[in-house]
mmCIF file of C-alpha atoms and ligand atoms in Angstrom:
data_model
loop_
_atom_site.group_PDB
_atom_site.id
_atom_site.type_symbol
_atom_site.label_atom_id
_atom_site.label_comp_id
_atom_site.label_asym_id
_atom_site.label_seq_id
_atom_site.Cartn_x
_atom_site.Cartn_y
_atom_site.Cartn_z
ATOM 1 C CA MET R 19 8.379 -11.667 -21.512
ATOM 2 C CA GLY R 20 7.441 -10.066 -18.207
ATOM 3 C CA ILE R 21 5.827 -11.767 -15.209
ATOM 4 C CA LEU R 22 2.821 -9.438 -15.537
ATOM 5 C CA ASP R 23 2.323 -9.687 -19.300
ATOM 6 C CA GLY R 24 -1.324 -9.015 -20.140
ATOM 7 C CA LYS R 25 -2.295 -8.152 -16.540
ATOM 8 C CA ARG R 26 -4.433 -5.097 -15.771
ATOM 9 C CA ILE R 27 -3.440 -3.536 -12.478
ATOM 10 C CA LEU R 28 -4.771 -0.658 -10.384
ATOM 11 C CA VAL R 29 -2.256 0.925 -7.997
ATOM 12 C CA ALA R 30 -4.052 3.060 -5.401
ATOM 13 C CA GLY R 31 -1.911 5.539 -3.470
ATOM 14 C CA VAL R 32 0.612 7.244 -5.745
ATOM 15 C CA THR R 33 1.589 10.842 -4.929
ATOM 16 C CA MET R 34 5.307 11.380 -5.496
ATOM 17 C CA ASP R 35 7.913 9.417 -7.434
ATOM 18 C CA SER R 36 9.142 8.371 -3.984
ATOM 19 C CA SER R 37 5.769 6.705 -3.267
ATOM 20 C CA ILE R 38 5.989 2.922 -2.970
ATOM 21 C CA GLY R 39 2.980 2.865 -5.319
ATOM 22 C CA PHE R 40 4.987 4.708 -7.977
ATOM 23 C CA ALA R 41 7.746 2.080 -7.814
ATOM 24 C CA VAL R 42 5.121 -0.678 -8.040
ATOM 25 C CA ALA R 43 3.532 0.978 -11.103
ATOM 26 C CA LYS R 44 6.966 1.281 -12.744
ATOM 27 C CA VAL R 45 8.033 -2.329 -12.137
ATOM 28 C CA ALA R 46 4.550 -3.568 -13.154
ATOM 29 C CA GLN R 47 4.805 -1.710 -16.471
ATOM 30 C CA GLU R 48 8.336 -3.034 -17.012
ATOM 31 C CA GLN R 49 6.924 -6.532 -16.411
ATOM 32 C CA GLY R 50 4.256 -6.104 -19.085
ATOM 33 C CA ALA R 51 1.205 -4.887 -17.143
ATOM 34 C CA THR R 52 -1.284 -2.236 -18.166
ATOM 35 C CA VAL R 53 -1.370 0.044 -15.128
ATOM 36 C CA LEU R 54 -3.895 2.526 -13.771
ATOM 37 C CA ILE R 55 -3.046 4.662 -10.752
ATOM 38 C CA SER R 56 -5.227 6.566 -8.310
ATOM 39 C CA ASN R 57 -5.091 9.143 -5.570
ATOM 40 C CA PHE R 58 -7.423 11.562 -3.808
ATOM 41 C CA GLY R 59 -8.027 15.196 -2.935
ATOM 42 C CA ARG R 60 -5.430 17.881 -3.479
ATOM 43 C CA ALA R 61 -2.666 15.303 -4.062
ATOM 44 C CA LEU R 62 -4.403 14.228 -7.286
ATOM 45 C CA GLY R 63 -2.886 17.157 -9.200
ATOM 46 C CA ILE R 64 0.611 16.075 -8.146
ATOM 47 C CA THR R 65 -0.156 12.479 -9.150
ATOM 48 C CA LYS R 66 -1.171 13.624 -12.654
ATOM 49 C CA ARG R 67 2.187 15.379 -13.078
ATOM 50 C CA ILE R 68 4.187 12.506 -11.565
ATOM 51 C CA ALA R 69 2.395 9.952 -13.796
ATOM 52 C CA LYS R 70 4.316 11.375 -16.764
ATOM 53 C CA ARG R 71 7.551 10.056 -15.201
ATOM 54 C CA LEU R 72 6.451 6.425 -15.552
ATOM 55 C CA PRO R 73 7.653 4.446 -18.600
ATOM 56 C CA VAL R 74 4.074 4.675 -19.983
ATOM 57 C CA GLU R 75 1.840 7.492 -18.723
ATOM 58 C CA PRO R 76 -1.062 5.687 -17.006
ATOM 59 C CA PRO R 77 -4.629 6.907 -16.537
ATOM 60 C CA VAL R 78 -4.996 8.658 -13.167
ATOM 61 C CA LEU R 79 -8.279 7.975 -11.358
ATOM 62 C CA GLU R 80 -9.761 9.890 -8.451
ATOM 63 C CA LEU R 81 -10.398 7.589 -5.508
ATOM 64 C CA ASP R 82 -10.802 8.570 -1.879
ATOM 65 C CA VAL R 83 -11.047 5.165 -0.204
ATOM 66 C CA THR R 84 -13.249 6.627 2.552
ATOM 67 C CA ASP R 85 -15.811 8.032 0.078
ATOM 68 C CA GLU R 86 -18.671 5.597 -0.672
ATOM 69 C CA GLU R 87 -19.540 7.403 -3.928
ATOM 70 C CA HIS R 88 -15.963 7.161 -5.157
ATOM 71 C CA LEU R 89 -15.895 3.458 -4.313
ATOM 72 C CA ALA R 90 -19.210 2.828 -6.052
ATOM 73 C CA ARG R 91 -18.132 4.501 -9.297
ATOM 74 C CA LEU R 92 -14.711 2.779 -9.409
ATOM 75 C CA PRO R 93 -15.769 0.029 -11.870
ATOM 76 C CA GLU R 94 -17.128 2.691 -14.237
ATOM 77 C CA LEU R 95 -13.885 4.710 -14.076
ATOM 78 C CA VAL R 96 -11.726 1.632 -14.566
ATOM 79 C CA THR R 97 -13.700 0.259 -17.520
ATOM 80 C CA GLU R 98 -13.154 3.513 -19.420
ATOM 81 C CA HIS R 99 -9.576 2.215 -19.820
ATOM 82 C CA VAL R 100 -9.513 -1.579 -19.335
ATOM 83 C CA ASP R 101 -12.259 -4.231 -19.319
ATOM 84 C CA GLY R 102 -11.358 -5.714 -15.913
ATOM 85 C CA LEU R 103 -8.641 -5.994 -13.264
ATOM 86 C CA ASP R 104 -6.189 -8.803 -12.505
ATOM 87 C CA GLY R 105 -4.547 -6.974 -9.633
ATOM 88 C CA VAL R 106 -5.232 -4.230 -7.103
ATOM 89 C CA VAL R 107 -2.527 -2.621 -4.978
ATOM 90 C CA HIS R 108 -3.462 -0.821 -1.762
ATOM 91 C CA SER R 109 -0.580 1.542 -0.965
ATOM 92 C CA ILE R 110 -2.494 3.868 1.327
ATOM 93 C CA ALA R 111 -2.182 4.976 4.940
ATOM 94 C CA TYR R 112 -2.863 8.051 7.015
ATOM 95 C CA GLY R 113 -2.629 8.930 10.703
ATOM 96 C CA ASN R 114 -2.531 12.463 12.056
ATOM 97 C CA PRO R 115 1.178 12.987 12.865
ATOM 98 C CA GLU R 116 0.344 15.739 15.385
ATOM 99 C CA THR R 117 -1.833 13.574 17.611
ATOM 100 C CA LEU R 118 -1.111 9.900 16.880
ATOM 101 C CA LEU R 119 2.582 9.474 16.095
ATOM 102 C CA GLY R 120 5.991 10.257 17.578
ATOM 103 C CA GLY R 121 5.404 9.213 21.190
ATOM 104 C CA LYS R 122 1.789 10.403 21.543
ATOM 105 C CA PHE R 123 0.335 6.942 22.072
ATOM 106 C CA LEU R 124 -1.171 7.496 25.515
ATOM 107 C CA ASP R 125 -2.943 10.679 24.434
ATOM 108 C CA GLY R 126 -4.159 9.666 20.939
ATOM 109 C CA PRO R 127 -7.794 10.842 20.601
ATOM 110 C CA TRP R 128 -10.376 8.333 19.332
ATOM 111 C CA ASN R 129 -11.586 10.410 16.382
ATOM 112 C CA ASP R 130 -8.074 10.513 14.943
ATOM 113 C CA VAL R 131 -7.509 6.833 15.732
ATOM 114 C CA ALA R 132 -10.791 6.006 13.985
ATOM 115 C CA GLN R 133 -9.673 7.956 10.906
ATOM 116 C CA ALA R 134 -6.283 6.175 10.875
ATOM 117 C CA VAL R 135 -7.937 2.747 11.077
ATOM 118 C CA GLN R 136 -10.506 3.634 8.409
ATOM 119 C CA VAL R 137 -7.968 5.025 5.910
ATOM 120 C CA SER R 138 -5.169 2.549 6.608
ATOM 121 C CA ALA R 139 -6.976 -0.745 7.352
ATOM 122 C CA TYR R 140 -10.728 -0.803 6.714
ATOM 123 C CA SER R 141 -10.069 0.679 3.273
ATOM 124 C CA LEU R 142 -8.309 -2.532 2.175
ATOM 125 C CA LYS R 143 -11.715 -4.198 2.443
ATOM 126 C CA SER R 144 -13.441 -1.198 0.840
ATOM 127 C CA LEU R 145 -11.043 -1.153 -2.110
ATOM 128 C CA ALA R 146 -11.115 -4.919 -2.619
ATOM 129 C CA MET R 147 -14.915 -4.958 -2.608
ATOM 130 C CA ALA R 148 -15.164 -1.941 -4.931
ATOM 131 C CA ALA R 149 -12.870 -3.704 -7.402
ATOM 132 C CA LYS R 150 -14.363 -7.180 -6.948
ATOM 133 C CA PRO R 151 -16.886 -6.923 -9.825
ATOM 134 C CA LEU R 152 -13.877 -6.332 -12.121
ATOM 135 C CA MET R 153 -11.812 -9.258 -10.843
ATOM 136 C CA GLY R 154 -11.997 -12.924 -11.763
ATOM 137 C CA SER R 155 -10.384 -16.101 -10.473
ATOM 138 C CA GLY R 156 -6.586 -15.726 -10.295
ATOM 139 C CA SER R 157 -6.753 -12.054 -9.360
ATOM 140 C CA SER R 158 -4.572 -10.661 -6.610
ATOM 141 C CA VAL R 159 -4.935 -7.917 -3.999
ATOM 142 C CA VAL R 160 -1.725 -6.658 -2.366
ATOM 143 C CA GLY R 161 -1.357 -4.143 0.478
ATOM 144 C CA MET R 162 1.563 -2.572 2.322
ATOM 145 C CA THR R 163 2.330 -2.999 6.020
ATOM 146 C CA PHE R 164 5.022 -2.187 8.544
ATOM 147 C CA ASP R 165 5.466 -5.222 10.832
ATOM 148 C CA ALA R 166 2.672 -4.876 13.376
ATOM 149 C CA THR R 167 3.571 -7.870 15.545
ATOM 150 C CA VAL R 168 5.657 -5.664 17.861
ATOM 151 C CA ALA R 169 5.564 -2.120 19.289
ATOM 152 C CA TRP R 170 7.969 0.351 17.667
ATOM 153 C CA PRO R 171 9.360 3.707 18.734
ATOM 154 C CA ALA R 172 7.340 6.600 17.221
ATOM 155 C CA TYR R 173 4.930 4.468 15.160
ATOM 156 C CA ASP R 174 2.288 4.441 17.908
ATOM 157 C CA TRP R 175 -1.327 4.403 16.625
ATOM 158 C CA MET R 176 -0.211 3.727 13.059
ATOM 159 C CA GLY R 177 1.143 0.445 14.450
ATOM 160 C CA VAL R 178 -2.332 -0.338 15.756
ATOM 161 C CA ALA R 179 -3.816 0.568 12.364
ATOM 162 C CA LYS R 180 -1.286 -1.749 10.669
ATOM 163 C CA ALA R 181 -2.212 -4.605 13.046
ATOM 164 C CA SER R 182 -5.780 -4.031 11.912
ATOM 165 C CA LEU R 183 -4.682 -4.028 8.258
ATOM 166 C CA GLU R 184 -2.838 -7.323 8.726
ATOM 167 C CA SER R 185 -5.926 -8.927 10.241
ATOM 168 C CA THR R 186 -8.189 -7.389 7.561
ATOM 169 C CA SER R 187 -5.983 -8.982 4.906
ATOM 170 C CA ARG R 188 -6.354 -12.429 6.484
ATOM 171 C CA TYR R 189 -10.154 -12.119 6.638
ATOM 172 C CA LEU R 190 -10.231 -10.910 3.028
ATOM 173 C CA ALA R 191 -8.128 -13.918 2.062
ATOM 174 C CA ARG R 192 -10.724 -16.095 3.815
ATOM 175 C CA ASP R 193 -13.755 -14.488 2.194
ATOM 176 C CA LEU R 194 -12.384 -13.941 -1.324
ATOM 177 C CA GLY R 195 -10.725 -17.333 -1.620
ATOM 178 C CA ALA R 196 -13.875 -19.003 -2.946
ATOM 179 C CA ASP R 197 -13.754 -16.569 -5.898
ATOM 180 C CA GLY R 198 -10.100 -17.434 -6.540
ATOM 181 C CA ILE R 199 -8.953 -13.984 -5.403
ATOM 182 C CA ARG R 200 -5.791 -13.846 -3.286
ATOM 183 C CA CYS R 201 -4.982 -11.165 -0.688
ATOM 184 C CA ASN R 202 -1.469 -10.640 0.635
ATOM 185 C CA LEU R 203 0.679 -7.936 2.213
ATOM 186 C CA VAL R 204 4.275 -6.858 1.814
ATOM 187 C CA SER R 205 5.931 -5.760 5.060
ATOM 188 C CA ALA R 206 8.599 -3.253 4.056
ATOM 189 C CA GLY R 207 11.449 -1.762 6.052
ATOM 190 C CA PRO R 208 11.553 2.026 6.471
ATOM 191 C CA LEU R 209 11.554 3.911 3.166
ATOM 192 C CA ARG R 210 11.870 7.675 2.811
ATOM 193 C CA THR R 211 8.502 8.569 1.366
ATOM 194 C CA LEU R 212 6.168 11.479 2.047
ATOM 195 C CA ALA R 213 4.199 9.411 4.586
ATOM 196 C CA ALA R 214 7.361 8.250 6.359
ATOM 197 C CA LYS R 215 8.902 11.709 6.588
ATOM 198 C CA ALA R 216 5.720 12.915 8.314
ATOM 199 C CA ILE R 217 6.365 10.520 11.235
ATOM 200 C CA PRO R 218 8.189 12.366 14.040
ATOM 201 C CA GLY R 219 10.985 9.987 15.157
ATOM 202 C CA PHE R 220 11.114 8.031 11.876
ATOM 203 C CA GLY R 221 14.905 8.498 11.974
ATOM 204 C CA ASP R 222 15.101 6.214 15.037
ATOM 205 C CA LEU R 223 13.592 3.370 12.996
ATOM 206 C CA GLU R 224 15.935 4.030 10.073
ATOM 207 C CA GLU R 225 18.957 3.844 12.389
ATOM 208 C CA MET R 226 17.872 0.463 13.774
ATOM 209 C CA TRP R 227 17.654 -0.974 10.266
ATOM 210 C CA GLY R 228 21.103 0.325 9.398
ATOM 211 C CA THR R 229 22.737 -1.813 12.091
ATOM 212 C CA ARG R 230 20.505 -4.904 12.312
ATOM 213 C CA ALA R 231 19.305 -5.940 8.838
ATOM 214 C CA PRO R 232 21.600 -8.802 7.753
ATOM 215 C CA LEU R 233 21.309 -7.858 4.073
ATOM 216 C CA GLY R 234 21.652 -4.156 4.855
ATOM 217 C CA TRP R 235 18.878 -1.730 3.980
ATOM 218 C CA ASP R 236 18.718 1.198 1.573
ATOM 219 C CA ASN R 237 15.873 3.434 2.737
ATOM 220 C CA THR R 238 15.842 5.291 -0.575
ATOM 221 C CA ASP R 239 15.376 2.195 -2.761
ATOM 222 C CA GLN R 240 11.708 1.291 -3.258
ATOM 223 C CA ASP R 241 12.553 -1.241 -5.988
ATOM 224 C CA PRO R 242 12.927 -4.435 -3.843
ATOM 225 C CA THR R 243 9.562 -3.719 -2.221
ATOM 226 C CA ALA R 244 7.935 -3.002 -5.576
ATOM 227 C CA ARG R 245 9.316 -6.219 -7.048
ATOM 228 C CA ALA R 246 7.851 -8.277 -4.203
ATOM 229 C CA VAL R 247 4.458 -6.619 -4.733
ATOM 230 C CA CYS R 248 4.673 -7.473 -8.453
ATOM 231 C CA ALA R 249 5.628 -11.072 -7.660
ATOM 232 C CA LEU R 250 2.496 -11.367 -5.495
ATOM 233 C CA LEU R 251 0.431 -9.832 -8.312
ATOM 234 C CA SER R 252 1.837 -12.361 -10.771
ATOM 235 C CA ASP R 253 0.973 -16.012 -11.389
ATOM 236 C CA PHE R 254 4.064 -17.096 -9.423
ATOM 237 C CA PHE R 255 2.225 -17.171 -6.070
ATOM 238 C CA PRO R 256 -0.911 -19.033 -7.170
ATOM 239 C CA ALA R 257 -1.484 -20.844 -3.853
ATOM 240 C CA THR R 258 -0.488 -18.059 -1.458
ATOM 241 C CA THR R 259 -3.059 -15.934 0.339
ATOM 242 C CA GLY R 260 -3.393 -14.341 3.768
ATOM 243 C CA GLU R 261 0.414 -14.074 3.747
ATOM 244 C CA ILE R 262 2.796 -11.301 4.780
ATOM 245 C CA VAL R 263 6.057 -11.210 2.820
ATOM 246 C CA HIS R 264 8.849 -9.280 4.542
ATOM 247 C CA VAL R 265 10.999 -7.052 2.383
ATOM 248 C CA ASP R 266 13.167 -5.617 5.147
ATOM 249 C CA GLY R 267 16.699 -6.868 4.573
ATOM 250 C CA GLY R 268 15.954 -9.714 7.025
ATOM 251 C CA PHE R 269 15.447 -7.372 10.013
ATOM 252 C CA HIS R 270 12.311 -9.153 11.263
ATOM 253 C CA ALA R 271 14.167 -12.453 11.719
ATOM 254 C CA MET R 272 16.900 -11.036 13.987
ATOM 255 C CA GLY R 273 16.611 -10.886 17.802
ATOM 256 C CA ALA R 274 19.238 -8.172 18.140
HETATM 257 N N1 NAD B 421 7.545 4.382 3.776
HETATM 258 C C1 NAD B 421 7.716 3.391 4.621
HETATM 259 O O1 NAD B 421 8.698 3.331 5.387
HETATM 260 C C2 NAD B 421 6.726 2.278 4.656
HETATM 261 C C3 NAD B 421 7.088 1.046 5.231
HETATM 262 C C4 NAD B 421 6.140 0.022 5.274
HETATM 263 C C5 NAD B 421 4.877 0.223 4.759
HETATM 264 N N2 NAD B 421 4.568 1.440 4.206
HETATM 265 C C6 NAD B 421 3.212 1.619 3.683
HETATM 266 O O2 NAD B 421 3.259 1.795 2.281
HETATM 267 C C7 NAD B 421 2.057 2.443 1.867
HETATM 268 C C8 NAD B 421 2.396 3.601 0.945
HETATM 269 O O3 NAD B 421 3.016 4.636 1.687
HETATM 270 P P1 NAD B 421 4.288 5.445 1.169
HETATM 271 O O4 NAD B 421 5.332 5.272 2.199
HETATM 272 O O5 NAD B 421 4.583 5.124 -0.248
HETATM 273 O O6 NAD B 421 3.808 6.969 1.321
HETATM 274 P P2 NAD B 421 3.006 7.920 0.301
HETATM 275 O O7 NAD B 421 2.654 9.124 1.122
HETATM 276 O O8 NAD B 421 3.812 8.149 -0.910
HETATM 277 O O9 NAD B 421 1.712 7.089 -0.053
HETATM 278 C C9 NAD B 421 0.544 7.077 0.757
HETATM 279 C C10 NAD B 421 -0.628 7.343 -0.163
HETATM 280 O O10 NAD B 421 -1.872 7.207 0.528
HETATM 281 C C11 NAD B 421 -2.760 8.127 -0.086
HETATM 282 N N3 NAD B 421 -3.952 8.314 0.726
HETATM 283 C C12 NAD B 421 -4.051 8.783 1.994
HETATM 284 N N4 NAD B 421 -5.357 8.860 2.362
HETATM 285 C C13 NAD B 421 -6.096 8.416 1.293
HETATM 286 C C14 NAD B 421 -7.487 8.265 1.052
HETATM 287 N N5 NAD B 421 -8.410 8.590 1.977
HETATM 288 N N6 NAD B 421 -7.883 7.778 -0.155
HETATM 289 C C15 NAD B 421 -6.976 7.444 -1.095
HETATM 290 N N7 NAD B 421 -5.637 7.579 -0.938
HETATM 291 C C16 NAD B 421 -5.205 8.057 0.255
HETATM 292 C C17 NAD B 421 -1.892 9.383 -0.191
HETATM 293 O O11 NAD B 421 -2.443 10.377 -1.029
HETATM 294 C C18 NAD B 421 -0.616 8.765 -0.734
HETATM 295 O O12 NAD B 421 -0.642 8.690 -2.146
HETATM 296 C C19 NAD B 421 1.326 2.846 3.160
HETATM 297 O O13 NAD B 421 0.390 1.853 3.486
HETATM 298 C C20 NAD B 421 2.465 2.832 4.175
HETATM 299 O O14 NAD B 421 2.024 2.696 5.497
HETATM 300 C C21 NAD B 421 5.454 2.453 4.125
#
């Protein structure tokens, strides 16, 4: 018996086997879910190869969360494989590392900031609404954040995009609650993924975690984060929405 037995789950944002989305897809399958994964653009080819490394090779859908046509055809693509969705995972972010990250905050140009907010925050709403016709009461939407209540070294405009994501999640929780659909985020500590390695100065964040997280922190282990996402997808958080669950070794609760 798994906690996701019988659940149909779409995980959007899987590129490598280091992707948090990959770990979520793996744990979800181990917990009994039928999983679909998605990605966009040139990375889609990599996703199709990486999908074979999951316990069960899942269907790989093309979905650029900024493309209205892709969003509109999502229900059609999904129903080729399953007749509805019980869970949707948003594991997607992008900010131009050349202009927005690594100490460039004061010079970040609006066009790049707008792209970061669209891909990393607005798209949670886009994805949830695209999937809504497939979801019934008891369904769960889960996204990924990096604690946006404070300013970090290097994270710069991605921090602003994450603050927007956190607020978007609360408004989605408000507006989807009447349909019995929950929306929550997992706030993970630094993990060595493709997206993280692209952040100039990411090492500074990793070092802070090494000394301050009371439980310690393994930045190569996506499993604790994936398990929390799966718990939020399951029926074990039936009355929780608009919440942010920290999976950071306890870092967020320490003053120094
Ligand atoms: N790695 C960390 O330290 C860390 C910590 C906290 C939160 N997060 C968040 O976790 C999520 C997953 O990131 P990751 O670290 O696994 O990196 P990743 O690079 O493996 O995953 C990011 C995914 O977003 C996809 N993506 C980008 N633009 C897209 C678009 N327009 N349409 C569809 N997909 C798009 C990429 O193709 C990729 O699959 C992100 O929201 C990230 O900010 C990461």
